[in-house]
mmCIF file of C-alpha atoms in Angstrom:
data_model
loop_
_atom_site.group_PDB
_atom_site.id
_atom_site.type_symbol
_atom_site.label_atom_id
_atom_site.label_comp_id
_atom_site.label_asym_id
_atom_site.label_seq_id
_atom_site.Cartn_x
_atom_site.Cartn_y
_atom_site.Cartn_z
ATOM 1 C CA MET A 1 81.337 102.960 122.655
ATOM 2 C CA SER A 2 82.372 103.811 119.762
ATOM 3 C CA THR A 3 78.783 102.934 118.090
ATOM 4 C CA ALA A 4 77.279 104.539 119.950
ATOM 5 C CA LEU A 5 79.479 108.157 119.443
ATOM 6 C CA SER A 6 79.054 107.252 115.577
ATOM 7 C CA ALA A 7 75.106 107.179 116.553
ATOM 8 C CA ASN A 8 75.229 110.961 118.226
ATOM 9 C CA ASN A 9 77.291 112.098 115.875
ATOM 10 C CA ARG A 10 74.738 111.335 113.333
ATOM 11 C CA ARG A 11 71.867 112.104 115.209
ATOM 12 C CA GLY A 12 73.731 115.924 116.293
ATOM 13 C CA GLU A 13 74.265 115.651 112.031
ATOM 14 C CA LEU A 14 71.330 115.192 111.444
ATOM 15 C CA TRP A 15 69.795 118.524 113.839
ATOM 16 C CA ALA A 16 71.959 120.810 112.999
ATOM 17 C CA ARG A 17 70.929 120.475 109.113
ATOM 18 C CA LEU A 18 67.368 120.709 110.098
ATOM 19 C CA THR A 19 67.862 123.517 111.796
ATOM 20 C CA ARG A 20 68.723 125.244 109.021
ATOM 21 C CA VAL A 21 65.559 124.552 106.825
ATOM 22 C CA ASN A 22 63.311 128.230 107.939
ATOM 23 C CA ASP A 23 60.579 128.019 107.774
ATOM 24 C CA PRO A 24 60.232 130.403 104.389
ATOM 25 C CA GLU A 25 57.040 133.335 104.682
ATOM 26 C CA LEU A 26 58.560 133.547 108.421
ATOM 27 C CA ASP A 27 62.680 133.273 108.549
ATOM 28 C CA GLU A 28 62.621 131.315 110.940
ATOM 29 C CA PRO A 29 63.960 127.709 111.267
ATOM 30 C CA VAL A 30 61.545 124.678 111.384
ATOM 31 C CA THR A 31 62.977 123.523 114.524
ATOM 32 C CA ASP A 32 62.112 126.783 116.382
ATOM 33 C CA MET A 33 58.914 126.305 115.266
ATOM 34 C CA GLY A 34 58.351 123.562 116.229
ATOM 35 C CA PHE A 35 57.073 121.989 112.896
ATOM 36 C CA VAL A 36 59.525 118.640 113.196
ATOM 37 C CA GLU A 37 58.047 116.814 115.478
ATOM 38 C CA ARG A 38 60.344 113.729 115.217
ATOM 39 C CA ALA A 39 63.744 113.137 113.850
ATOM 40 C CA GLU A 40 65.509 110.104 114.340
ATOM 41 C CA VAL A 41 68.464 108.293 113.229
ATOM 42 C CA MET A 42 67.428 104.317 112.743
ATOM 43 C CA GLN A 43 69.385 101.573 114.033
ATOM 44 C CA ASN A 44 70.553 100.611 109.944
ATOM 45 C CA GLY A 45 70.967 104.160 109.444
ATOM 46 C CA SER A 46 68.205 105.034 108.180
ATOM 47 C CA VAL A 47 66.603 108.745 108.867
ATOM 48 C CA GLU A 48 63.087 108.983 108.641
ATOM 49 C CA VAL A 49 61.148 112.479 109.668
ATOM 50 C CA ASP A 50 57.383 113.267 111.205
ATOM 51 C CA PHE A 51 56.736 116.993 109.903
ATOM 52 C CA ARG A 52 53.801 118.990 111.399
ATOM 53 C CA LEU A 53 52.454 121.724 110.287
ATOM 54 C CA PRO A 54 50.015 124.594 112.418
ATOM 55 C CA THR A 55 46.853 124.367 110.763
ATOM 56 C CA TYR A 56 45.236 121.486 108.564
ATOM 57 C CA TRP A 57 45.006 124.491 105.551
ATOM 58 C CA CYS A 58 48.136 126.084 105.525
ATOM 59 C CA SER A 59 49.315 126.649 101.894
ATOM 60 C CA PRO A 60 50.357 123.647 99.990
ATOM 61 C CA SER A 61 53.069 126.381 98.256
ATOM 62 C CA PHE A 62 54.552 126.561 101.931
ATOM 63 C CA ALA A 63 54.249 122.731 103.094
ATOM 64 C CA PHE A 64 56.462 122.326 99.644
ATOM 65 C CA LEU A 65 59.180 124.608 99.739
ATOM 66 C CA MET A 66 60.181 123.371 104.056
ATOM 67 C CA LEU A 67 59.516 119.725 102.949
ATOM 68 C CA ASP A 68 62.059 120.347 100.311
ATOM 69 C CA GLY A 69 64.259 121.804 102.332
ATOM 70 C CA ILE A 70 64.307 118.930 104.065
ATOM 71 C CA ARG A 71 65.277 116.600 101.394
ATOM 72 C CA GLN A 72 68.043 118.675 100.333
ATOM 73 C CA ALA A 73 69.178 119.052 103.938
ATOM 74 C CA LEU A 74 68.809 114.633 103.858
ATOM 75 C CA ASP A 75 70.568 114.539 100.801
ATOM 76 C CA GLY A 76 73.946 116.798 101.989
ATOM 77 C CA LEU A 77 74.213 114.324 105.418
ATOM 78 C CA SER A 78 77.722 112.446 105.255
ATOM 79 C CA TRP A 79 76.795 109.633 105.133
ATOM 80 C CA ALA A 80 73.900 109.793 102.381
ATOM 81 C CA PRO A 81 71.945 107.064 104.155
ATOM 82 C CA ALA A 82 67.720 106.537 103.240
ATOM 83 C CA TYR A 83 65.218 108.580 104.315
ATOM 84 C CA THR A 84 61.148 109.022 105.006
ATOM 85 C CA ILE A 85 59.954 112.117 105.161
ATOM 86 C CA ARG A 86 55.938 112.077 106.161
ATOM 87 C CA LEU A 87 53.504 115.407 105.943
ATOM 88 C CA HIS A 88 51.010 115.058 109.450
ATOM 89 C CA ASP A 89 47.644 116.167 109.814
ATOM 90 C CA HIS A 90 47.489 117.771 106.363
ATOM 91 C CA MET A 91 44.729 118.313 103.755
ATOM 92 C CA PHE A 92 47.208 117.378 101.431
ATOM 93 C CA ALA A 93 48.937 115.106 103.067
ATOM 94 C CA ASP A 94 48.092 112.016 101.746
ATOM 95 C CA GLU A 95 48.731 112.844 98.092
ATOM 96 C CA VAL A 96 52.136 114.268 99.335
ATOM 97 C CA ASN A 97 53.585 111.294 101.545
ATOM 98 C CA ARG A 98 52.546 108.609 98.670
ATOM 99 C CA GLY A 99 54.235 110.981 96.200
ATOM 100 C CA ILE A 100 58.237 110.578 98.147
ATOM 101 C CA ALA A 101 56.978 106.836 98.112
ATOM 102 C CA ALA A 102 57.219 107.455 95.822
ATOM 103 C CA GLY A 103 60.505 108.107 94.400
ATOM 104 C CA LYS A 104 57.945 112.047 92.505
ATOM 105 C CA PRO A 105 60.602 115.338 92.537
ATOM 106 C CA PHE A 106 58.896 117.671 95.733
ATOM 107 C CA SER A 107 58.401 120.077 92.070
ATOM 108 C CA LEU A 108 56.573 117.477 90.056
ATOM 109 C CA ILE A 109 54.311 116.483 93.255
ATOM 110 C CA PHE A 110 54.096 120.543 93.841
ATOM 111 C CA ASP A 111 52.874 120.843 90.305
ATOM 112 C CA GLU A 112 49.973 118.663 90.595
ATOM 113 C CA LEU A 113 48.693 119.869 94.021
ATOM 114 C CA SER A 114 49.267 124.062 93.141
ATOM 115 C CA SER A 115 49.184 124.194 89.100
ATOM 116 C CA ASP A 116 48.328 127.512 89.589
ATOM 117 C CA GLN A 117 51.561 128.917 91.217
ATOM 118 C CA ASP A 118 54.867 129.299 90.571
ATOM 119 C CA ILE A 119 57.064 127.255 92.787
ATOM 120 C CA ASP A 120 59.835 130.061 91.364
ATOM 121 C CA ALA A 121 57.967 133.316 92.062
ATOM 122 C CA LEU A 122 57.146 132.211 95.375
ATOM 123 C CA ARG A 123 60.399 131.332 96.494
ATOM 124 C CA GLU A 124 62.134 134.724 94.998
ATOM 125 C CA THR A 125 59.264 137.150 97.218
ATOM 126 C CA PHE A 126 59.828 134.864 100.429
ATOM 127 C CA ARG A 127 64.000 135.382 99.950
ATOM 128 C CA VAL A 128 63.487 139.849 99.279
ATOM 129 C CA LYS A 129 61.146 139.373 103.333
ATOM 130 C CA ALA A 130 64.536 137.606 104.108
ATOM 131 C CA PHE A 131 66.722 140.019 102.738
ATOM 132 C CA LYS A 132 65.547 142.680 104.451
ATOM 133 C CA ARG A 133 64.447 141.739 107.987
ATOM 134 C CA ARG A 134 68.146 139.945 108.654
ATOM 135 C CA GLN A 135 69.182 143.440 107.404
ATOM 136 C CA GLU A 136 67.406 146.123 109.373
ATOM 137 C CA ALA A 137 67.442 143.556 112.264
ATOM 138 C CA VAL A 138 71.972 144.007 111.489
ATOM 139 C CA LEU A 139 71.290 147.865 110.480
ATOM 140 C CA LEU A 140 69.176 148.510 114.229
ATOM 141 C CA ALA A 141 72.526 146.635 116.266
ATOM 142 C CA LEU A 142 74.889 148.954 114.512
ATOM 143 C CA ARG A 143 73.250 151.802 115.693
ATOM 144 C CA LYS A 144 73.195 150.638 118.661
ATOM 145 C CA GLN A 145 76.715 150.693 118.989
ATOM 146 C CA GLY A 146 77.320 154.352 118.372
ATOM 147 C CA LEU A 147 77.494 153.951 114.643
ATOM 148 C CA THR A 148 76.459 157.127 112.378
ATOM 149 C CA ASP A 149 73.855 156.438 109.846
ATOM 150 C CA SER A 150 77.135 157.606 107.797
ATOM 151 C CA GLU A 151 79.338 155.313 108.920
ATOM 152 C CA ILE A 152 77.054 152.362 109.322
ATOM 153 C CA LEU A 153 75.603 152.651 104.948
ATOM 154 C CA GLY A 154 79.555 153.712 104.214
ATOM 155 C CA MET A 155 80.951 150.456 105.619
ATOM 156 C CA ASP A 156 82.690 148.325 102.888
ATOM 157 C CA LEU A 157 81.986 144.260 103.423
ATOM 158 C CA SER A 158 85.654 143.654 105.002
ATOM 159 C CA SER A 159 84.926 147.046 107.803
ATOM 160 C CA PHE A 160 80.962 144.980 108.122
ATOM 161 C CA ASP A 161 82.663 141.654 108.696
ATOM 162 C CA ALA A 162 85.041 142.689 111.710
ATOM 163 C CA ALA A 163 82.834 145.001 113.107
ATOM 164 C CA THR A 164 80.533 144.322 116.402
ATOM 165 C CA VAL A 165 76.862 144.552 116.846
ATOM 166 C CA GLY A 166 76.447 143.661 120.052
ATOM 167 C CA GLY A 167 75.777 140.067 121.705
ATOM 168 C CA ASP A 168 75.251 136.779 120.697
ATOM 169 C CA GLU A 169 71.949 137.491 119.475
ATOM 170 C CA ALA A 170 73.206 140.039 117.246
ATOM 171 C CA GLU A 171 75.496 138.737 115.762
ATOM 172 C CA ALA A 172 73.751 135.354 114.758
ATOM 173 C CA MET A 173 71.896 138.045 112.364
ATOM 174 C CA LYS A 174 75.059 139.458 111.340
ATOM 175 C CA SER A 175 76.519 135.881 110.066
ATOM 176 C CA ARG A 176 72.682 135.457 108.453
ATOM 177 C CA TYR A 177 73.092 139.200 106.652
ATOM 178 C CA ARG A 178 76.014 138.174 105.291
ATOM 179 C CA GLU A 179 75.755 134.812 104.420
ATOM 180 C CA ALA A 180 72.058 136.448 102.277
ATOM 181 C CA LEU A 181 73.988 139.341 100.989
ATOM 182 C CA ILE A 182 75.778 136.855 98.901
ATOM 183 C CA GLU A 183 73.615 134.511 97.881
ATOM 184 C CA ARG A 184 72.325 137.591 96.223
ATOM 185 C CA TRP A 185 75.348 138.577 95.101
ATOM 186 C CA PRO A 186 77.647 135.031 95.316
ATOM 187 C CA GLY A 187 80.748 137.310 93.382
ATOM 188 C CA ARG A 188 80.572 140.965 96.143
ATOM 189 C CA LYS A 189 83.731 141.140 97.740
ATOM 190 C CA GLY A 190 85.049 143.310 100.718
ATOM 191 C CA CYS A 191 85.457 146.880 99.275
ATOM 192 C CA GLU A 192 81.921 146.437 97.835
ATOM 193 C CA PRO A 193 79.312 147.946 100.193
ATOM 194 C CA ALA A 194 77.861 145.836 102.629
ATOM 195 C CA PHE A 195 74.106 147.731 103.365
ATOM 196 C CA VAL A 196 72.227 147.814 99.871
ATOM 197 C CA THR A 197 68.630 147.571 98.465
ATOM 198 C CA TRP A 198 67.976 144.277 96.890
ATOM 199 C CA ASP A 199 67.957 145.940 93.524
ATOM 200 C CA ASN A 200 71.224 146.358 94.631
ATOM 201 C CA ARG A 201 70.958 150.364 94.723
ATOM 202 C CA GLU A 202 72.558 152.468 97.772
ATOM 203 C CA ILE A 203 70.852 154.154 100.419
ATOM 204 C CA PRO A 204 71.612 157.888 100.593
ATOM 205 C CA PRO A 205 71.652 158.988 104.738
ATOM 206 C CA ASP A 206 68.595 161.012 103.999
ATOM 207 C CA ALA A 207 66.580 158.622 102.862
ATOM 208 C CA PHE A 208 67.737 156.029 105.728
ATOM 209 C CA GLY A 209 65.077 156.979 107.518
ATOM 210 C CA ALA A 210 62.009 156.563 105.468
ATOM 211 C CA TYR A 211 63.915 152.912 103.848
ATOM 212 C CA LEU A 212 63.873 151.613 108.379
ATOM 213 C CA ALA A 213 60.388 152.065 107.970
ATOM 214 C CA GLU A 214 59.973 149.846 104.613
ATOM 215 C CA LEU A 215 62.172 147.547 106.604
ATOM 216 C CA ARG A 216 60.278 147.575 109.538
ATOM 217 C CA ALA A 217 56.948 146.690 107.602
ATOM 218 C CA VAL A 218 59.232 143.666 106.751
ATOM 219 C CA ARG A 219 59.443 143.018 110.247
ATOM 220 C CA ILE A 220 56.288 143.263 111.662
ATOM 221 C CA ASN A 221 54.115 141.309 109.056
ATOM 222 C CA MET A 222 56.317 138.235 109.302
ATOM 223 C CA GLU A 223 56.953 138.774 113.238
ATOM 224 C CA PHE A 224 52.984 138.833 113.324
ATOM 225 C CA ASN A 225 52.752 136.075 110.924
ATOM 226 C CA GLY A 226 54.808 133.883 112.907
ATOM 227 C CA ALA A 227 52.909 134.304 116.715
ATOM 228 C CA LEU A 228 49.977 133.625 114.746
ATOM 229 C CA CYS A 229 51.879 130.516 113.255
ATOM 230 C CA ARG A 230 53.319 129.522 117.196
ATOM 231 C CA GLY A 231 49.466 130.655 118.108
ATOM 232 C CA LEU A 232 47.517 127.982 115.933
ATOM 233 C CA LYS A 233 49.657 124.510 116.742
ATOM 234 C CA ALA A 234 50.506 125.043 120.062
ATOM 235 C CA THR A 235 46.154 125.026 119.919
ATOM 236 C CA ARG A 236 46.012 123.139 118.101
ATOM 237 C CA TYR A 237 47.026 120.069 119.596
ATOM 238 C CA LYS A 238 46.852 121.461 123.379
ATOM 239 C CA GLU A 239 42.914 120.135 122.331
ATOM 240 C CA MET A 240 44.348 117.018 123.253
ATOM 241 C CA ASP A 241 46.196 117.465 126.466
ATOM 242 C CA VAL A 242 44.889 120.423 128.249
ATOM 243 C CA VAL A 243 47.213 122.193 131.045
ATOM 244 C CA ASP A 244 45.727 123.489 133.739
ATOM 245 C CA GLY A 245 42.742 124.387 132.337
ATOM 246 C CA GLU A 246 44.606 127.017 129.206
ATOM 247 C CA PRO A 247 42.157 127.843 126.853
ATOM 248 C CA THR A 248 41.545 126.873 123.129
ATOM 249 C CA LEU A 249 40.964 128.573 119.954
ATOM 250 C CA VAL A 250 37.781 126.683 120.105
ATOM 251 C CA ASP A 251 37.009 129.283 123.568
ATOM 252 C CA PHE A 252 38.254 131.968 122.180
ATOM 253 C CA MET A 253 35.893 132.088 119.071
ATOM 254 C CA LEU A 254 33.272 131.264 121.316
ATOM 255 C CA ASP A 255 33.967 133.419 124.104
ATOM 256 C CA ARG A 256 34.320 130.979 127.073
ATOM 257 C CA VAL A 257 37.612 132.432 128.095
ATOM 258 C CA PRO A 258 37.557 133.754 131.815
ATOM 259 C CA PRO A 259 39.386 136.671 132.959
ATOM 260 C CA ARG A 260 42.583 135.902 134.687
ATOM 261 C CA ASN A 261 43.208 137.433 137.966
ATOM 262 C CA CYS A 262 46.113 138.831 139.242
ATOM 263 C CA THR A 263 48.748 135.738 139.633
ATOM 264 C CA GLY A 264 47.851 134.838 136.012
ATOM 265 C CA ARG A 265 45.077 131.442 136.733
ATOM 266 C CA HIS A 266 41.521 131.371 135.550
ATOM 267 C CA VAL A 267 38.658 132.603 137.409
ATOM 268 C CA GLN A 268 35.057 131.228 136.835
ATOM 269 C CA ARG A 269 32.420 133.889 135.821
#
């Protein structure tokens, strides 16, 4: 019984850590996106993770950032296991997997594949987008609670912590925004503003509408990319096991998709 309990605890810890690894472009967990196809604790305590992206040609930079996030998650496991990470069905899968197997650091593997791109600058770009998306969600949730714009923008960190923003989803985003805020400014304390721009400028109430419009544009772009990624992944791996005659991406491209009737089922032309 104790062995089974230990195995379950380890499995739970593994998945809990993996859920904190985000797709950098979308700021959504790689587990929610379906990119982690398998994560298993073996009998000897080692860990194996199989990772698959939506398309064969996904940017190696994005792959690097997510794989490096997974590596950090596995390095943080309490029992310090040996682990294997495998990237599947990607144009650089062989190179990446050989590099990992050879013990090369991810930074070296990345430099070999994408020497023309600054990985730190890329990380920073995605950090800015994640900060803005989380901030907008919390600002809108507070508005929904009936607070005025001046009350929201006047919040310090202590009053923000005490504020109620709505249901479980809103509270989760509140926590994620606070995390991003403190990551950006580690020394931030309770008396400092809860809502500032990425470069730490106050947001004047008379400019709040324009600022929200800027945040909205970031969110819409991220949501579109997220929907595209999910659709591409679902279509790509559904081609081998099409359910109920559902069309693939190839069908859409070749205009082979029959119309649907009022029940949502496809009708033959």
